Short mmCIF file of C-alpha atoms and ligand atoms in Angstrom, two decimals:
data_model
loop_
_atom_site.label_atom_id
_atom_site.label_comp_id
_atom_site.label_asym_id
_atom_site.label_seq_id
_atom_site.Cartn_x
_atom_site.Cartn_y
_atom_site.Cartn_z
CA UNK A 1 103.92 75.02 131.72
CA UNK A 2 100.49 75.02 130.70
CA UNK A 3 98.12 77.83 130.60
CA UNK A 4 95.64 77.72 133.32
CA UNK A 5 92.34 76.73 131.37
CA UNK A 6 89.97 79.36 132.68
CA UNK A 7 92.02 82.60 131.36
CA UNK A 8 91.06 83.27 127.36
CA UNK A 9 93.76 83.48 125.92
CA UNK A 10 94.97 83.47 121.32
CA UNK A 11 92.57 81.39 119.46
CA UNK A 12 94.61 79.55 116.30
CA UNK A 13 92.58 78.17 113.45
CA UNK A 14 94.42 75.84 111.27
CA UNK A 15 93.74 72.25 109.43
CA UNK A 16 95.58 70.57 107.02
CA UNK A 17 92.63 70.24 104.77
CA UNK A 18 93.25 73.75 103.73
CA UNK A 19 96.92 72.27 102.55
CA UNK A 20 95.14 70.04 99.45
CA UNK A 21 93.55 73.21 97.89
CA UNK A 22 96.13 73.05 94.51
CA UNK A 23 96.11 73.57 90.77
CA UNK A 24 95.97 69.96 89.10
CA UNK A 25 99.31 71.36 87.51
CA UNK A 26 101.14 70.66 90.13
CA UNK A 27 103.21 74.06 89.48
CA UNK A 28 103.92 76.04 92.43
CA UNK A 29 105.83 78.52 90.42
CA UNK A 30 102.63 79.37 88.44
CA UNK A 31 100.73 79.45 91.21
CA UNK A 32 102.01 81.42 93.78
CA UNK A 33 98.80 80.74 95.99
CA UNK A 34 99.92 77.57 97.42
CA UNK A 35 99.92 75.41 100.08
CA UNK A 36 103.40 75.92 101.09
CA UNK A 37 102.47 79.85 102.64
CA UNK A 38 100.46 77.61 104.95
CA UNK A 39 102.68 74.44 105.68
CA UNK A 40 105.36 77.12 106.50
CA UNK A 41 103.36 79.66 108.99
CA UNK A 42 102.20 77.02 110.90
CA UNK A 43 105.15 75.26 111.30
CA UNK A 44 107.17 78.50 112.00
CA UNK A 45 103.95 78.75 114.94
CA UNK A 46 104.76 75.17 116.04
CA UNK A 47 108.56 75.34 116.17
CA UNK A 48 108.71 78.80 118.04
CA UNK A 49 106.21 77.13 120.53
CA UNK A 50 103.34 79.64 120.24
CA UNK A 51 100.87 77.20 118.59
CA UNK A 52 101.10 75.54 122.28
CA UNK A 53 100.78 79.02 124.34
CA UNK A 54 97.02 79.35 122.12
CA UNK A 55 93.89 77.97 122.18
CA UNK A 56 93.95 75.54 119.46
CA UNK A 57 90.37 75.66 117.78
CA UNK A 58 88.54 72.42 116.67
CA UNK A 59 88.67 73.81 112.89
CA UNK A 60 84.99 73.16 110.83
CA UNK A 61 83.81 73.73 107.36
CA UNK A 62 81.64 76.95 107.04
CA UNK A 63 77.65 74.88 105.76
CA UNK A 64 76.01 76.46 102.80
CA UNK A 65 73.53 78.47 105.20
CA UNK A 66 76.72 80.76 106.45
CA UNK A 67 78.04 80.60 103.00
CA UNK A 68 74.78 82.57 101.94
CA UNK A 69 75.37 85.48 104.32
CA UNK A 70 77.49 87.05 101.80
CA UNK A 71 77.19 84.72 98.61
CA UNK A 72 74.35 83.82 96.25
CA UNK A 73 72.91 79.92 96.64
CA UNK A 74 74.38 79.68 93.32
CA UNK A 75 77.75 80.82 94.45
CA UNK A 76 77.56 78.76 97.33
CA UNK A 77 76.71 75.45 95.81
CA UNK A 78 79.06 75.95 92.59
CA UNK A 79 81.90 76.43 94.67
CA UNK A 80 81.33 74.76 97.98
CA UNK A 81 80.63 71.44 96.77
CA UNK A 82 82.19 69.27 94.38
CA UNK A 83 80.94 66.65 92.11
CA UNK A 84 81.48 63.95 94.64
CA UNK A 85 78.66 65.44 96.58
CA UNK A 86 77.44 67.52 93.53
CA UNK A 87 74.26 64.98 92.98
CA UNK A 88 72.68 66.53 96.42
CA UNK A 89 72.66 70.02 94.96
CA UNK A 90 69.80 71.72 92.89
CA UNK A 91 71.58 71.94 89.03
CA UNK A 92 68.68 74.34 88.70
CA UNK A 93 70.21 77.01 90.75
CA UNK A 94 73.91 77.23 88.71
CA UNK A 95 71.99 79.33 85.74
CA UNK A 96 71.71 81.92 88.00
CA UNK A 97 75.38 82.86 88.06
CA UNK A 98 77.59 84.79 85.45
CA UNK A 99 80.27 82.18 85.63
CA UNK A 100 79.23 78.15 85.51
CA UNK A 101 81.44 76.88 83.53
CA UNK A 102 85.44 76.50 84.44
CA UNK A 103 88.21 77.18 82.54
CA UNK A 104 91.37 75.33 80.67
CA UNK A 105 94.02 77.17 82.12
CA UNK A 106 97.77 77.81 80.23
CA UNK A 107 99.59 75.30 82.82
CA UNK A 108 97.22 72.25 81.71
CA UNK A 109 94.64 73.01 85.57
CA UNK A 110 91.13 74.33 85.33
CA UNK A 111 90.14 77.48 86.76
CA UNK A 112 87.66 80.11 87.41
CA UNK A 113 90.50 82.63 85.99
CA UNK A 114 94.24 82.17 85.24
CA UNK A 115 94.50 82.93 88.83
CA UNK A 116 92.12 81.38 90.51
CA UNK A 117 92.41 77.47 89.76
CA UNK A 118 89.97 74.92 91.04
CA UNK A 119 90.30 70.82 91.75
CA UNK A 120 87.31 69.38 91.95
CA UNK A 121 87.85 67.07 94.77
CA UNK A 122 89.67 69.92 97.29
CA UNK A 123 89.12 73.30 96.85
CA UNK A 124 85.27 73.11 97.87
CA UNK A 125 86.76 71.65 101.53
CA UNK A 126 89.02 73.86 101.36
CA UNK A 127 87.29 77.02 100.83
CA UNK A 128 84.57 75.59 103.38
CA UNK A 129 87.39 75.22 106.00
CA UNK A 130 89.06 78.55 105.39
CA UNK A 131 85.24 79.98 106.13
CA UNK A 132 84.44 78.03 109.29
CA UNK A 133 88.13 78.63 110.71
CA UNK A 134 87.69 82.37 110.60
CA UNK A 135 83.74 82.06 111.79
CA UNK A 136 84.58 80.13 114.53
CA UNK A 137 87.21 82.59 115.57
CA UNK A 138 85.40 85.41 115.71
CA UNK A 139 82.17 83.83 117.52
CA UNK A 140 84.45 82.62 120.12
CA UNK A 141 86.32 85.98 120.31
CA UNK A 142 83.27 87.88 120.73
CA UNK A 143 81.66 85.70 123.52
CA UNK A 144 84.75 86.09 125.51
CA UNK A 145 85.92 82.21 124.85
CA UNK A 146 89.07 83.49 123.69
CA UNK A 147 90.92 87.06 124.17
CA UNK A 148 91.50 87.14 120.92
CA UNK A 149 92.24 85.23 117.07
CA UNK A 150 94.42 84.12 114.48
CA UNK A 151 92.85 82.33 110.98
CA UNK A 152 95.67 80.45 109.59
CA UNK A 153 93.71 79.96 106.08
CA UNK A 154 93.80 79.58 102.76
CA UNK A 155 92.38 79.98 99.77
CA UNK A 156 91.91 84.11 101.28
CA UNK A 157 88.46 85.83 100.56
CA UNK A 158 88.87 89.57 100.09
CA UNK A 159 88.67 89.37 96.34
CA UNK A 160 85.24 87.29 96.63
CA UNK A 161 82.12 89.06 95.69
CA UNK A 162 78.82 88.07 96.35
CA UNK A 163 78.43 86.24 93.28
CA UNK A 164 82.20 85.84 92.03
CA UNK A 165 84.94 84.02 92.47
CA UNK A 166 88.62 85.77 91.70
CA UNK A 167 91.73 86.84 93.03
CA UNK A 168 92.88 83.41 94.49
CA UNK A 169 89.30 83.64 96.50
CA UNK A 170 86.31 81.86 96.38
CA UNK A 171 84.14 82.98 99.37
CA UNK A 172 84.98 86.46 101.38
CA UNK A 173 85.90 84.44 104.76
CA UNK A 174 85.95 87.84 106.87
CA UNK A 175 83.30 89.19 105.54
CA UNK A 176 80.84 86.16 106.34
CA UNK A 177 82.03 86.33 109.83
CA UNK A 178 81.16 90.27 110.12
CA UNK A 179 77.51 89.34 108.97
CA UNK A 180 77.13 86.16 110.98
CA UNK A 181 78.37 87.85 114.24
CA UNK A 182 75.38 90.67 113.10
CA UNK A 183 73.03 88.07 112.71
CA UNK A 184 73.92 85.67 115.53
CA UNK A 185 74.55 88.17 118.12
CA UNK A 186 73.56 91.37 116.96
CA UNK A 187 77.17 93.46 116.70
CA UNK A 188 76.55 96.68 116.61
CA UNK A 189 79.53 98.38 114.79
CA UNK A 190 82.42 96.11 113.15
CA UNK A 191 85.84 97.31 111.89
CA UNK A 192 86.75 95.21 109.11
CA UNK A 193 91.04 96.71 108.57
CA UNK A 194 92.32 95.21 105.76
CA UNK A 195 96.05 95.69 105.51
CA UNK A 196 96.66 93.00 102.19
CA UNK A 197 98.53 94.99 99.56
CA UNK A 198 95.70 94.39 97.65
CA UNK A 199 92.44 96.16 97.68
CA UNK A 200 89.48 93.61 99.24
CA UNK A 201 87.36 94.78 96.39
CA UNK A 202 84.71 91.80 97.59
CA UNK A 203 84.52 93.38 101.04
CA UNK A 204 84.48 96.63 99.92
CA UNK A 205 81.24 95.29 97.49
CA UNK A 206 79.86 93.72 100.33
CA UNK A 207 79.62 96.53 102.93
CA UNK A 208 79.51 99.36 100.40
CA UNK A 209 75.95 100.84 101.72
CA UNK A 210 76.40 99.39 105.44
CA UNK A 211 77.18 101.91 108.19
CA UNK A 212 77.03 99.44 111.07
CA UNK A 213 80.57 98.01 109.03
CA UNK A 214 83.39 100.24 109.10
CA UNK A 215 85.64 99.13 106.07
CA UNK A 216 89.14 100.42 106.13
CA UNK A 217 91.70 99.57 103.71
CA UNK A 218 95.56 100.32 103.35
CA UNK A 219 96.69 99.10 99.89
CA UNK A 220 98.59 99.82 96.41
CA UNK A 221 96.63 101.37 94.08
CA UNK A 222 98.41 103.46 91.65
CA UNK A 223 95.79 104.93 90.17
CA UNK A 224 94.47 101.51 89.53
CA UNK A 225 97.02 100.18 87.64
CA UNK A 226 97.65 97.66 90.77
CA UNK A 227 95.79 94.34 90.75
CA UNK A 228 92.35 94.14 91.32
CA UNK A 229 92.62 97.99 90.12
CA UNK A 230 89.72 99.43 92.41
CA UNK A 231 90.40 100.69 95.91
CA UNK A 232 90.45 104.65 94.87
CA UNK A 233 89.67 107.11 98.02
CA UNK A 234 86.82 108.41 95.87
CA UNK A 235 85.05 105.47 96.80
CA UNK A 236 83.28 106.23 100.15
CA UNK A 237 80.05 104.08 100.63
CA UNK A 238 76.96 104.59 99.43
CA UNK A 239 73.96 105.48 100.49
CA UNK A 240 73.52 104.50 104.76
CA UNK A 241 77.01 103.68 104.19
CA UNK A 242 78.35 107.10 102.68
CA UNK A 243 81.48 107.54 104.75
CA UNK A 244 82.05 104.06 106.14
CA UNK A 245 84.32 102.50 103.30
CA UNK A 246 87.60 104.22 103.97
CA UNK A 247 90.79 103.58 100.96
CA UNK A 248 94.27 104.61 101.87
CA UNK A 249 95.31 104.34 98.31
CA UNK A 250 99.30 104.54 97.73
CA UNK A 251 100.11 105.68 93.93
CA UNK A 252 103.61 106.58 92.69
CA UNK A 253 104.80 102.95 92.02
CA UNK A 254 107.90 101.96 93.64
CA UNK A 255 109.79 105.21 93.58
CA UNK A 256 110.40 104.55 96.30
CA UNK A 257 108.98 101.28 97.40
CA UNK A 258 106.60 102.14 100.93
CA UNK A 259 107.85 101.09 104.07
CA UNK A 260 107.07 101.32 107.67
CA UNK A 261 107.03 104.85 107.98
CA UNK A 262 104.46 105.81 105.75
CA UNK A 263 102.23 102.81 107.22
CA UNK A 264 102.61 104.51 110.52
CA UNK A 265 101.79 107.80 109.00
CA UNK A 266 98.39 106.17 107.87
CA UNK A 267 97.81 104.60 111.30
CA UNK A 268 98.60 107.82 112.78
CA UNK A 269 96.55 110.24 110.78
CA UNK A 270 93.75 107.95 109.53
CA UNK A 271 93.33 104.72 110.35
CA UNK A 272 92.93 105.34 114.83
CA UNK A 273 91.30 108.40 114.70
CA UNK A 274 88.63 107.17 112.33
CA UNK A 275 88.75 103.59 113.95
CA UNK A 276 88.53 105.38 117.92
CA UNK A 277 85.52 107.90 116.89
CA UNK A 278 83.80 105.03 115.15
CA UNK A 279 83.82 102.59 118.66
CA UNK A 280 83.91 99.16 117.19
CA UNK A 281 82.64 96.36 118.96
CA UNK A 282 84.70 93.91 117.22
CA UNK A 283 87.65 94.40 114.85
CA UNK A 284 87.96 91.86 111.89
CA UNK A 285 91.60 92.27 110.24
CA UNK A 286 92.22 90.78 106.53
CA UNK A 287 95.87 90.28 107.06
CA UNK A 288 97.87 89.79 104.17
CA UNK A 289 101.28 90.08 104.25
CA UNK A 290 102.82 90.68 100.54
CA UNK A 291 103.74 94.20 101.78
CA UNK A 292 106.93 92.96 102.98
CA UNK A 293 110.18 93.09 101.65
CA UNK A 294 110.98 89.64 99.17
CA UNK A 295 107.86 89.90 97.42
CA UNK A 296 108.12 90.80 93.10
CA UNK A 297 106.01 94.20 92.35
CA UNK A 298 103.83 92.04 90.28
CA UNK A 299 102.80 90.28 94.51
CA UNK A 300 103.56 93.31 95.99
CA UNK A 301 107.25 95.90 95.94
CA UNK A 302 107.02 97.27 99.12
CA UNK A 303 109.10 97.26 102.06
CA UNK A 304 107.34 96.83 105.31
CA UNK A 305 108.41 95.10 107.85
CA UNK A 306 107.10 92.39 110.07
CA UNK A 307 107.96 94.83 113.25
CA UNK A 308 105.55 96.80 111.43
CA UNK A 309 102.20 94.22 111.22
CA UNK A 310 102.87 93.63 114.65
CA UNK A 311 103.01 97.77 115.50
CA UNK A 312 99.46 97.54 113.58
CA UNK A 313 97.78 94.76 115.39
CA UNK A 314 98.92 96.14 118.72
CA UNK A 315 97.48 99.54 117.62
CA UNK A 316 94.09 97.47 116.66
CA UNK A 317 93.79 95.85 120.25
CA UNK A 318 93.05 99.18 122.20
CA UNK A 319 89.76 99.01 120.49
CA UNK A 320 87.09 97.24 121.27
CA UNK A 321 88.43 96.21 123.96
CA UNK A 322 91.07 94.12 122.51
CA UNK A 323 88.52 91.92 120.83
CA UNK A 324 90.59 91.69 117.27
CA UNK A 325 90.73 88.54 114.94
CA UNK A 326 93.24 88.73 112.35
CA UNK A 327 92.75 86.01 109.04
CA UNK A 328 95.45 85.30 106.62
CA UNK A 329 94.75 86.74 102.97
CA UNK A 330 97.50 87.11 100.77
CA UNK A 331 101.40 86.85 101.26
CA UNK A 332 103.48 85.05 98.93
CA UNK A 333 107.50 85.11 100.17
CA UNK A 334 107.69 82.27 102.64
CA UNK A 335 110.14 83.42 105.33
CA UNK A 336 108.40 87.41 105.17
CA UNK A 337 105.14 85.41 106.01
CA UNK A 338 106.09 83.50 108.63
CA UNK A 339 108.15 86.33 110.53
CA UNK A 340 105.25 88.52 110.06
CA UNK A 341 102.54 86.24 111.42
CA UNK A 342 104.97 85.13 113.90
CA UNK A 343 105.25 88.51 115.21
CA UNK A 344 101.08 89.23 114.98
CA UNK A 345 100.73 85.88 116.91
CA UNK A 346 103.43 87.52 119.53
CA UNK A 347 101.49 90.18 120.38
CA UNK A 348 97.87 89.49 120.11
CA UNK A 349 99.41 86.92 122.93
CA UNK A 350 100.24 89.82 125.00
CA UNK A 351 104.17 90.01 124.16
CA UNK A 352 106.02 93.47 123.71
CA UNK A 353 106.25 94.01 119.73
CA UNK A 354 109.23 93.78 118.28
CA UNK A 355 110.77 97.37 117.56
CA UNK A 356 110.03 99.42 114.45
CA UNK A 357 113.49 100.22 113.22
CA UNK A 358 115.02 104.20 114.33
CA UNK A 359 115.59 104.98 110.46
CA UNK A 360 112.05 104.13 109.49
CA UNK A 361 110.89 105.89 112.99
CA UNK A 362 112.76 108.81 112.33
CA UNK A 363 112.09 109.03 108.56
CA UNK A 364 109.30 111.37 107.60
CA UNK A 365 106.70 109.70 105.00
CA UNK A 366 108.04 109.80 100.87
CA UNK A 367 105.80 112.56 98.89
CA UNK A 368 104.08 109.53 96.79
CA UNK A 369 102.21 108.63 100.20
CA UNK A 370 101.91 112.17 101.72
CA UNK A 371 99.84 112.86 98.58
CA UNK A 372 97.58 109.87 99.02
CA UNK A 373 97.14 110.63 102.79
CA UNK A 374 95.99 113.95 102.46
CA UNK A 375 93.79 112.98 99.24
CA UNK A 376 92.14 110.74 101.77
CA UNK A 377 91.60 113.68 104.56
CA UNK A 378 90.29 115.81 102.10
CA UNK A 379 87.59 113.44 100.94
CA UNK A 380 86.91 111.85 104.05
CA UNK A 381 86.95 114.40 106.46
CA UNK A 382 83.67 116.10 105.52
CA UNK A 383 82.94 112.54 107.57
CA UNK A 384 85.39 112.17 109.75
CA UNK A 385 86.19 115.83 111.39
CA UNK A 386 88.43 113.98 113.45
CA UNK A 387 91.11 114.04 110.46
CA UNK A 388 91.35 117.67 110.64
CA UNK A 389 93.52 117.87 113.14
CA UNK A 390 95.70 114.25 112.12
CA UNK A 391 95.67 116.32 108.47
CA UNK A 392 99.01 118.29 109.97
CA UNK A 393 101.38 115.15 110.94
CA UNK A 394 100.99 113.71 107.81
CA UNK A 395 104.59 115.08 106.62
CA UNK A 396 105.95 114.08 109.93
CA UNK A 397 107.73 111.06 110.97
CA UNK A 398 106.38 109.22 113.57
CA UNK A 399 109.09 110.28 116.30
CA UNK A 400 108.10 114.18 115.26
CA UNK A 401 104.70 113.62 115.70
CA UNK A 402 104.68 111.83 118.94
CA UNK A 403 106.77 114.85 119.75
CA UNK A 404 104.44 117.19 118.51
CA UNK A 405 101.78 115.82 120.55
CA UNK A 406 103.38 115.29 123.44
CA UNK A 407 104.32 119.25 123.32
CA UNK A 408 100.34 120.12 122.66
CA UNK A 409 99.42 117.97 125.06
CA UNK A 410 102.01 119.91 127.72
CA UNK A 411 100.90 123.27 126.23
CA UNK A 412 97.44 122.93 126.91
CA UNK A 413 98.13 121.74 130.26
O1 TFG B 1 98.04 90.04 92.16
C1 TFG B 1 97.22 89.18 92.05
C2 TFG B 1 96.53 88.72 93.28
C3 TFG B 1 95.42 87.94 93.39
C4 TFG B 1 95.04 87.81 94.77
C5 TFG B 1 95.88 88.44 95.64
C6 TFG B 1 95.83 88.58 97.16
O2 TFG B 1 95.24 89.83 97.50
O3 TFG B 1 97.16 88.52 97.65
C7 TFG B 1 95.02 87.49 97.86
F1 TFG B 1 93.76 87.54 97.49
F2 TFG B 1 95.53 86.33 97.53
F3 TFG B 1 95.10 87.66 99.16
S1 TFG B 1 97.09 89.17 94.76
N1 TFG B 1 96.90 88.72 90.82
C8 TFG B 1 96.75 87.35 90.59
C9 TFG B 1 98.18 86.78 90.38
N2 TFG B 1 98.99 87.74 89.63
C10 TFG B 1 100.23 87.58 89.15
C11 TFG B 1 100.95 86.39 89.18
C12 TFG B 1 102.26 86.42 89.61
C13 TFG B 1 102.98 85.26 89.63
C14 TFG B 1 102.42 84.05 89.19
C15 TFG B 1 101.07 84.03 88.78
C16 TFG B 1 100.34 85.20 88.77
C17 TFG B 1 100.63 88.80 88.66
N3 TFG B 1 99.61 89.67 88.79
C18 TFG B 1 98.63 89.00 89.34
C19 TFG B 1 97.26 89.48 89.68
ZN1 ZN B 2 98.13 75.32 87.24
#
């Protein structure tokens, strides 16, 4: 049956140019950034049929000019163009940045970093695509073209700083499209939720003195022994921005490995309130998904499930006013990525969520992340007051608190 064309429904951003992105080596197993993660989430999308339920986007490369909103000209022209089209570029402009020249890597590539490889023919289109997919989604979100988004991209962005490349990423993809939709159409207040195991240290950089940005971020930290090591909750913003750069760092390594219930514990006690008293109007989610369960501690070690993503970005849609792009960042175990974007793509449609299982509902958060939670409400609440009162359900599960509250709430009344 197909959708009646006037109701907006899930934008998808996809293109296969984003597939040729690859190390000249050739070696997935070295590389565990590859194209795969994408070849298989979109054909999990197609085969389940919800590719044809969306709005398909017509995907575009991000131009230099929206490159700039975040990166340096420098940055933009040394890594989103390559030396087939290099000739058009100013040479002058490359001495400018800290790193111009590319490295040999161990496997036999070039790279900016042993992580971060680069072919000279298809990572510039790539990157370019990955930019313009997610830009595109959230203009169209915002002027109502579509209810809602889902960047199916690669290479991610939330390790890319203004003027450096790392981490897999080239150019921050979400955090272009927060400043574009400032510039363009003059958003207010944006929610960028970043729920990658890994800390978007480039977003963080990016907004770090920006109040009109809310950044949030759930990740592994352990005391900054987890890759790219920053992320701690001492870092709040700085100066306008003092209080709008929130980390939910988790510490304690794997013992145990994090699950569901202490991500609902942070949604619970942090990541609402904070999100509902700051009144986005647009919610940008950097939605990696090396959380779940198959992925090596080096990738990840935790055990969330892909019930749980989809708990999150059904939380995330009761703000402003349901106006929430999610974009793919990391995520590294093939069939935990595809059920887990499966299931976001589910319910930013408008289907129920798949249920959080009644162990994880009923289990109260591990000590590790009970300590990390209320590090965060003691930091943050001299500007948040809202945590005060989330500070107590911390050591709950989520079926005690919702029990709790329910009992307040009949109390009062
Ligand atoms: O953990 C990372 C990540 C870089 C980027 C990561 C990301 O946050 O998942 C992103 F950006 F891709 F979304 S995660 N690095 C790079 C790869 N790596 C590894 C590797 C593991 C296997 C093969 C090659 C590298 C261990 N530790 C690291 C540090
Ligand atoms: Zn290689």
């Amino acid at each position: 049956r197909r959708r009646a064309s006037n109701t907006p429904t899930t934008g998808l951003a996809f293109d296969s140019q984003m597939l040729k992105h690859s190390c000249i080596c050739g070696n997935n197993a070295v590389h565990p950034e590859h194209a795969g993660r994408l070849q298989s989430i979109w054909a999990r999308l197609l085969e389940t049929g919800l590719v044809q339920r969306c709005d398909r986007l017509r995907p575009r490369k991000a131009s230099t000019q929206e490159l700039q909103a975040c990166h340096s000209e420098a940055h933009a022209l040394l890594y989103g163009t390559s030396p087939l089209n290099r000739h058009k570029m100013d040479i002058s402009k490359l001495g400018a940045l800290p790193v111009t020249a590319f490295v040999r890597l161990p496997c036999g590539g070039i790279g900016v970093d042993s992580d971060t490889t680069w072919n000279e023919i298809y990572t510039a289109p790539a990157a370019r695509m990955a930019v313009g997919c997610t830009v595109d989604l959230a203009l169209r979100t915002w002027t109502g073209d579509i209810r809602n988004g889902f960047a199916i991209v690669r290479p991610p962005g939330h390790h890319a700083e203004p003027q450096q490349a790392m981490g897999f990423c080239f150019f921050n993809s979400v955090a272009i499209a927060a400043r574009i939709l400032q510039k363009e159409h003059r958003v207010h207040k944006i929610l960028i939720f970043d729920w990658d195991v890994h800390h978007g240290n480039g977003t963080q950089e990016i907004f770090y003195d920006d109040p009109r940005v809310l950044v949030i971020s759930l990740h592994r930290h352990d005391d900054g022994n987890f890759f790219p090591g920053t992320g701690s909750p001492a870092e709040c913003g700085a100066g306008a921005g003092l209080g709008f750069n929130i980390n939910v760092a988790w510490s304690g390594g794997l013992n145990p490995p994090l699950g569901d219930a202490e991500y609902l514990a942070a949604f619970r006690t942090i990541v609402m309130p904070i999100a509902r008293e700051f009144g986005p109007d647009m919610v940008l989610v950097s939605a990696g998904f090396a959380a779940t369960d198959g992925h090596a501690p080096p990738l990840g070690g935790y055990r969330v499930t892909p019930a749980c993503y989809g708990y999150m970005t059904r939380q995330l849609m009761q703000l402003a006013n349901g106006r929430v792009v999610l974009a793919l960042e990391g995520g590294y175990d093939l069939p935990s990525i595809c059920d887990a974007a499966e299931e976001c793509v589910r319910v930013l449609l408008g289907d129920p969520p798949s249920p959080i299982s009644p162990t994880e509902l009923a289990r109260p958060p591990c000590n590790n992340a009970v300590i990390a939670l209320q590090k965060v409400i003691a930091i943050q609440s001299l500007h948040w007051p809202c945590l005060q009162e989330a500070a107590k359900s911390a050591t709950c599960s989520h079926n005690d608190a919702v029990r709790n509250e329910k009992e307040d709430k009949e109390t009062v009344s």
